Short mmCIF file of C-alpha atoms and ligand atoms in Angstrom, two decimals:
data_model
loop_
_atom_site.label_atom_id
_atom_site.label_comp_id
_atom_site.label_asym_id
_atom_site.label_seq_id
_atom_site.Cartn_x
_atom_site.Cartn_y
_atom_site.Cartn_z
CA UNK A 1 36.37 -26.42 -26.14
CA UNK A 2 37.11 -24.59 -23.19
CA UNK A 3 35.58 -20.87 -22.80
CA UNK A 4 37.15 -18.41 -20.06
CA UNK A 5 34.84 -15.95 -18.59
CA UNK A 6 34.93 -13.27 -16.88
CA UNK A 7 32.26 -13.52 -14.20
CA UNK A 8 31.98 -9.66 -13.01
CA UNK A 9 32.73 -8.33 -9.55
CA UNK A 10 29.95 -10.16 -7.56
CA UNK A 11 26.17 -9.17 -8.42
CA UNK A 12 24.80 -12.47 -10.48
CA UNK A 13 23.57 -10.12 -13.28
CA UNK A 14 26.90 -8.29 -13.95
CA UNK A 15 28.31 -11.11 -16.37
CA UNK A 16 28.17 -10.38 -19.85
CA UNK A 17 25.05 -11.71 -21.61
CA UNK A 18 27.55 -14.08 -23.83
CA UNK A 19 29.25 -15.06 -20.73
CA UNK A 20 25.65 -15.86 -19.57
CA UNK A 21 24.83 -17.48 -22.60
CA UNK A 22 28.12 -20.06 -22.63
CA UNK A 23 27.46 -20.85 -18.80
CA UNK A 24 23.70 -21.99 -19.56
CA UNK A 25 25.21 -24.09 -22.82
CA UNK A 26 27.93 -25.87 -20.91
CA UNK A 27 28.66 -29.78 -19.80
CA UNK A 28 31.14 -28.35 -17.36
CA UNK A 29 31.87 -25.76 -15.03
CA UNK A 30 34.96 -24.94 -12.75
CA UNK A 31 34.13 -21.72 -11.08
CA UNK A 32 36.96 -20.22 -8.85
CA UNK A 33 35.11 -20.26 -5.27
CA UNK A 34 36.77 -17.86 -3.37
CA UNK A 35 35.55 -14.72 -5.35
CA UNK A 36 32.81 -15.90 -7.61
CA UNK A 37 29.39 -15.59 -6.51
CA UNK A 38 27.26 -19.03 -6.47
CA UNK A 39 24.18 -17.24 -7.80
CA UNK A 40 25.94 -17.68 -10.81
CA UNK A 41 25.34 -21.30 -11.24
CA UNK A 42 21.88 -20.87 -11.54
CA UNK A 43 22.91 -20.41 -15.42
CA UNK A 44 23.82 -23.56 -15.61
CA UNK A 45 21.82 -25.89 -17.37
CA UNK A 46 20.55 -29.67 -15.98
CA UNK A 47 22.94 -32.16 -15.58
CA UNK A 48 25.78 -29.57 -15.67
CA UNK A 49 28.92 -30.89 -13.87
CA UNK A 50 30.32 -27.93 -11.70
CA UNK A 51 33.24 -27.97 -9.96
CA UNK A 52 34.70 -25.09 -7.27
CA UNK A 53 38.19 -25.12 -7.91
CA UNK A 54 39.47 -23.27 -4.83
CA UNK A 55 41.17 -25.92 -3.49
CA UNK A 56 42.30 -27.67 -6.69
CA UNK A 57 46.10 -27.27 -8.80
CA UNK A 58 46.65 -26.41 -12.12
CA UNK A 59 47.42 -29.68 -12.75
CA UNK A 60 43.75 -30.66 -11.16
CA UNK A 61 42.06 -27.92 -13.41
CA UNK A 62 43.56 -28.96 -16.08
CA UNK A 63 42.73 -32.48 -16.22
CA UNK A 64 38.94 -31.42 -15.35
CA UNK A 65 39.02 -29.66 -18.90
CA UNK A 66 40.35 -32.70 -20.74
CA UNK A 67 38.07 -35.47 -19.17
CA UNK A 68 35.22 -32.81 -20.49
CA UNK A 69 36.84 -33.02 -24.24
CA UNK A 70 36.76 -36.08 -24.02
CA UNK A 71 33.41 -36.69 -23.68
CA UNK A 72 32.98 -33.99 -25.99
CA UNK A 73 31.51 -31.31 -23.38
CA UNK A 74 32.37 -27.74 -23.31
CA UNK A 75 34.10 -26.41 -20.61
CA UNK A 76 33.22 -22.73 -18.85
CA UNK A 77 36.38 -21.67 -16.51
CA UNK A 78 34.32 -18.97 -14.39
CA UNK A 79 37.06 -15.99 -13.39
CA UNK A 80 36.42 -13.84 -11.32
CA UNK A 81 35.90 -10.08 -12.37
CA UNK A 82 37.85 -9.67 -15.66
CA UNK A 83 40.08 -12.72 -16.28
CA UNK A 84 42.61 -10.99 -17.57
CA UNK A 85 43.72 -9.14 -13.96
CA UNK A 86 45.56 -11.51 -11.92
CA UNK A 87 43.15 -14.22 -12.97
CA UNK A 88 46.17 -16.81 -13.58
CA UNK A 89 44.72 -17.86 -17.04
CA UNK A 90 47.99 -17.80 -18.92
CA UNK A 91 49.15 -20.81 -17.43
CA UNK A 92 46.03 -22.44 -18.37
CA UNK A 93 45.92 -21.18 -21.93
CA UNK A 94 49.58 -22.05 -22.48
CA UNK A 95 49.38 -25.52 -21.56
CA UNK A 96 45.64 -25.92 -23.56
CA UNK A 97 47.71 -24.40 -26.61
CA UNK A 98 50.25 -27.40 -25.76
CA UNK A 99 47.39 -30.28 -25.62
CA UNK A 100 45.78 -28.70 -28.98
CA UNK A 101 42.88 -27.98 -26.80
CA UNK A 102 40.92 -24.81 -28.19
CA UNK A 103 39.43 -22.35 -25.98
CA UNK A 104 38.39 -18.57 -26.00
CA UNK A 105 38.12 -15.45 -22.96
CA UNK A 106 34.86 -13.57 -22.61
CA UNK A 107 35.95 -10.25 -20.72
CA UNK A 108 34.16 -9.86 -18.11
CA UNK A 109 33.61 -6.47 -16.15
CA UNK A 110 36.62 -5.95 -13.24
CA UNK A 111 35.96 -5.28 -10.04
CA UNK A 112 37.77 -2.23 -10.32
CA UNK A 113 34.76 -1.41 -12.50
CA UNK A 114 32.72 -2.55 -9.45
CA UNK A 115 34.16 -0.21 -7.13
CA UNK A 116 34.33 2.85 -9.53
CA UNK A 117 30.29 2.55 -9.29
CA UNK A 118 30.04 1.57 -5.75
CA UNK A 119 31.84 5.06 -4.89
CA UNK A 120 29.75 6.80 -8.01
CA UNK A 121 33.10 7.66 -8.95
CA UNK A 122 35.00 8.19 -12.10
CA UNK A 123 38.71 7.65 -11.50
CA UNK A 124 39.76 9.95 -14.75
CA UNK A 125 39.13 13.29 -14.23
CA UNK A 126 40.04 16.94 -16.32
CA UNK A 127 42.77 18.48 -14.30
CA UNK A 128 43.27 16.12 -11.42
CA UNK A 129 43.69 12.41 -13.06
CA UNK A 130 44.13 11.20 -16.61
CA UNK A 131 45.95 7.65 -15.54
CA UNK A 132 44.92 4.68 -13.84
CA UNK A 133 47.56 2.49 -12.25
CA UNK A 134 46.25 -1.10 -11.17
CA UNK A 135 48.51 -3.02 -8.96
CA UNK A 136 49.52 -4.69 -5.75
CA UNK A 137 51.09 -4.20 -2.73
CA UNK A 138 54.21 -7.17 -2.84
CA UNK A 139 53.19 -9.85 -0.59
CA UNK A 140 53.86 -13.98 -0.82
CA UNK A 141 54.17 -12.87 -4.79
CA UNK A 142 56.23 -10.53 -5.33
CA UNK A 143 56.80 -7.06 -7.70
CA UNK A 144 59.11 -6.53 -10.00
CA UNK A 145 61.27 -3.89 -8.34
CA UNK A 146 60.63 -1.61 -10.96
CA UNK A 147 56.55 -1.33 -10.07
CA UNK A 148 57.63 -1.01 -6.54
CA UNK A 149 54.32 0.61 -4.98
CA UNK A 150 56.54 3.77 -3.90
CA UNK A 151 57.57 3.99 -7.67
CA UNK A 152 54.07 4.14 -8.74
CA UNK A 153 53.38 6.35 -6.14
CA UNK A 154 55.55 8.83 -7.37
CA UNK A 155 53.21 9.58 -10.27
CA UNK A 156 50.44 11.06 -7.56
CA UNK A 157 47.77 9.87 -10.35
CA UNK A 158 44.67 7.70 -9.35
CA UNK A 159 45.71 4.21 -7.85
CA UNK A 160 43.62 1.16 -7.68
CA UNK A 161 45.31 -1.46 -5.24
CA UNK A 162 43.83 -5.19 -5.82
CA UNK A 163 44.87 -7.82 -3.35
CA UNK A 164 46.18 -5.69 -0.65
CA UNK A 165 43.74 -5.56 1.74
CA UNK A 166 45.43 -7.84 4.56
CA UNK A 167 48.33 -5.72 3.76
CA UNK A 168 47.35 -1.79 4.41
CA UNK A 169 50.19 -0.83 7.10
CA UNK A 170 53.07 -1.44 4.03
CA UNK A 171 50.34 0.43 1.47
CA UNK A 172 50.50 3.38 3.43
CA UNK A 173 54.12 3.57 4.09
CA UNK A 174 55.17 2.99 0.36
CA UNK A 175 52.10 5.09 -0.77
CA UNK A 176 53.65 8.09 1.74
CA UNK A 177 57.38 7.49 0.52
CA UNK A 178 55.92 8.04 -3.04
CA UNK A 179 54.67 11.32 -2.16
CA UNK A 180 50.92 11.08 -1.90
CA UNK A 181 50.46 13.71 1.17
CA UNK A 182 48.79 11.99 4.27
CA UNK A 183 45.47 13.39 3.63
CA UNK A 184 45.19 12.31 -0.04
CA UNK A 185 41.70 10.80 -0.28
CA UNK A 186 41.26 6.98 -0.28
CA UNK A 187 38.69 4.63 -0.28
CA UNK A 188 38.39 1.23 0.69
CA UNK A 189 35.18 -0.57 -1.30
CA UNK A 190 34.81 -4.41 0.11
CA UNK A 191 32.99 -6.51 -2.07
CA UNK A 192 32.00 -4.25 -4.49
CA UNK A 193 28.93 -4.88 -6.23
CA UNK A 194 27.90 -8.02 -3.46
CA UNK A 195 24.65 -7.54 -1.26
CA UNK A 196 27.28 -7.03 1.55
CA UNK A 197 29.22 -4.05 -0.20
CA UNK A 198 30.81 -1.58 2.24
CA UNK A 199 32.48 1.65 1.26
CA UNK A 200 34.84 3.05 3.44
CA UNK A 201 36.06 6.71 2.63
CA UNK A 202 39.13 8.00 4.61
CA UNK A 203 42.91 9.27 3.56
CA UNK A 204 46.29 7.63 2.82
CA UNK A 205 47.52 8.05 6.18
CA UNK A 206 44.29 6.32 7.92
CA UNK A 207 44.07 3.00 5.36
CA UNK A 208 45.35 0.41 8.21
CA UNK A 209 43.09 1.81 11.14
CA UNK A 210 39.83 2.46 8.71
CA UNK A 211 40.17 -1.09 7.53
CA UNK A 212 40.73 -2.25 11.29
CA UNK A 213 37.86 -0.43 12.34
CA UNK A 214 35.85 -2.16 9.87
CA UNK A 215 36.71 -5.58 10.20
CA UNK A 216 37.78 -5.65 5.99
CA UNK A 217 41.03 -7.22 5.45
CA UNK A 218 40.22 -9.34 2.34
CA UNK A 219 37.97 -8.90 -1.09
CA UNK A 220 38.69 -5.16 -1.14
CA UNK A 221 40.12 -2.53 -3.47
CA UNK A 222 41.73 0.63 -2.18
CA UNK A 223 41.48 3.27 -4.36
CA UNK A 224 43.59 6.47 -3.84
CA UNK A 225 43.59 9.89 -5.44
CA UNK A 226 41.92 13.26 -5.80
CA UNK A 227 39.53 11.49 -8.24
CA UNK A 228 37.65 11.33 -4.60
CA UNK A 229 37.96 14.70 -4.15
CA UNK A 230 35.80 17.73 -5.29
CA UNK A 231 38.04 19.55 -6.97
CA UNK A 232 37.60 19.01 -11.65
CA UNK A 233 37.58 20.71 -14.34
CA UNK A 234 34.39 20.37 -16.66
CA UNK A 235 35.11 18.15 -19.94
CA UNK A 236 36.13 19.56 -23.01
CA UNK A 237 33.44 16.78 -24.68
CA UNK A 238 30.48 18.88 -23.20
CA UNK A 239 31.83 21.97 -23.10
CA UNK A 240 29.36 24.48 -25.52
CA UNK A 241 32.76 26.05 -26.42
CA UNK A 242 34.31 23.00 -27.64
CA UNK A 243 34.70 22.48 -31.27
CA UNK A 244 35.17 18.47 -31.54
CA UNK A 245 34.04 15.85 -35.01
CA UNK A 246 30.98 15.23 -33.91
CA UNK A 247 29.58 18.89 -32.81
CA UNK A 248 30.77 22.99 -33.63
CA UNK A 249 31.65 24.77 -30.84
CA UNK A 250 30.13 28.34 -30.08
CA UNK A 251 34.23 29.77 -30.27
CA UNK A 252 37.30 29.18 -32.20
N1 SAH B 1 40.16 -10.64 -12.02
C1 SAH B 1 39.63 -9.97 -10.85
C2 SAH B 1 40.68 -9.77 -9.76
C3 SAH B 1 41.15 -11.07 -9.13
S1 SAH B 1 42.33 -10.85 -7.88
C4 SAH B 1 38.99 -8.63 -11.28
O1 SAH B 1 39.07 -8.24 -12.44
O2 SAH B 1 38.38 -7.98 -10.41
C5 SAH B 1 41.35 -10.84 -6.43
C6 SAH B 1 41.31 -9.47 -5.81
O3 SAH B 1 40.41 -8.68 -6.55
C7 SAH B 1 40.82 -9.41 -4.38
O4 SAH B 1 41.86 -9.63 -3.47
C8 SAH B 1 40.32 -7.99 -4.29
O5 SAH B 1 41.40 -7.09 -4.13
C9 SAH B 1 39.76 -7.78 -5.67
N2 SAH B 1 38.32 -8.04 -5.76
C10 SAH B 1 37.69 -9.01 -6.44
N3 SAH B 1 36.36 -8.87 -6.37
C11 SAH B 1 36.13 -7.76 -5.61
C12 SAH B 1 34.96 -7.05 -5.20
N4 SAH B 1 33.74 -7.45 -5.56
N5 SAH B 1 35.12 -5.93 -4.46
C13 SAH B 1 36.35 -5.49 -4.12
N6 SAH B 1 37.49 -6.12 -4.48
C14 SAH B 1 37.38 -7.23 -5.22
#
């Protein structure tokens, strides 16, 4: 069968230990090159047939998977990050669901994950954030008109921008039409979680020339919001006040 896997944002020993496990166990391997990290292969067992399908079709990829069935050999289709952000599995899965070809997805953790702990952030905080909104800036694929990035702007929560790097003069523009103010804090995290990390802290309105400056216009996230900011409220959770299931409060 074929298993899906999410191989984590870059750092070997951030796949999941079943992900780990069904990399050492399989006949095949078709690792997406551009963003997974080789180290991973060092799962794999002897023998293993592993193939980087950066350059490959869907068409390619998928006729990798059914030589492997039918030699009876498991397949591991190594995603980047979690699989189930822009990892382009749904094509795959459809058309195994057509062949009768079974398969699973092992999550795996996002790089969004990645850069939340490269920046020792968290991106949901009391009083300034309680929403997340992953997308992209529209580029060769395009947005539905609906998620336009000055739409999603408009809710002034915390933003997490994947594939947008190459793209940051647009990101700011849309990301100022929204309504974010100019000095917003922003962060650009390249390679999150890699040996070669870089974190890159600077404002809406400076996005293009900090990522100039830096060299970065691929493999990054740009995060945006006061989630980078100093400015929370304390949680309720811990709060000695706070009557919740699991502890009584010292009021109400
Ligand atoms: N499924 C992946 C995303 C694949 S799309 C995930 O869950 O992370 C590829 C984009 O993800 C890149 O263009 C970049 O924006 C982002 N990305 C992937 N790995 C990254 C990393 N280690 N650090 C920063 N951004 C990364």
């Amino acid at each position: 069968m074929i298993h899906f896997i999410g191989a984590g944002p870059g750092a070997a020993d951030l796949i999941t230990v079943r992900g780990a496990r069904l990399l050492g166990a399989a006949g095949q391997i078709l690792y997406a090159g551009s963003l997974v990290n080789p180290a991973l292969l060092e799962y794999a067992r002897p023998g293993c047939r592993v193939a980087n399908t950066a350059s490959m079709t869907l068409e390619e990829v998928l006729a990798a998977m059914e030589e492997a069935e039918s030699r009876g050999e498991d397949t591991v289709r190594l995603h980047t990050g979690d699989p189930s952000l822009y990892g382009a599995i749904r094509e795959q899965m459809d058309a195994l669901e057509r062949r009768g070809i079974p398969y699973d997805v092992t999550p795996g953790v996002s790089s969004f994950s990645g850069a939340a702990a490269a920046l020792r952030a968290e991106y949901t905080l009391p009083d300034v954030s309680q929403s997340v909104i992953i997308t992209r800036m529209a580029g060769r694929t395009p947005v539905p008109e609906g998620e336009a990035l000055r739409k999603l702007a408009a809710h002034g929560c915390t933003m997490v921008l994947f594939l947008s790097a190459g793209l940051l003069e647009g990101v700011e523009r849309e990301l100022l039409a929204g309504g974010y103010a100019p000095d917003t804090p922003a962060a650009i995290v390249y390679k999150a979680t890699w040996p070669e990390e870089k974190v890159c802290r600077c404002t809406v309105s400076t996005l293009a020339r900090t990522a100039g400056e830096n060299g970065i216009s691929k493999t990054a996230l740009i995060t945006v919001g006061h989630f980078l900011g100093n400015a929370y409220e304390r949680s309720k959770l811990y709060d000695p006040t706070f009557t919740h299931g699991c502890r009584k409060g010292t009021e109400g």
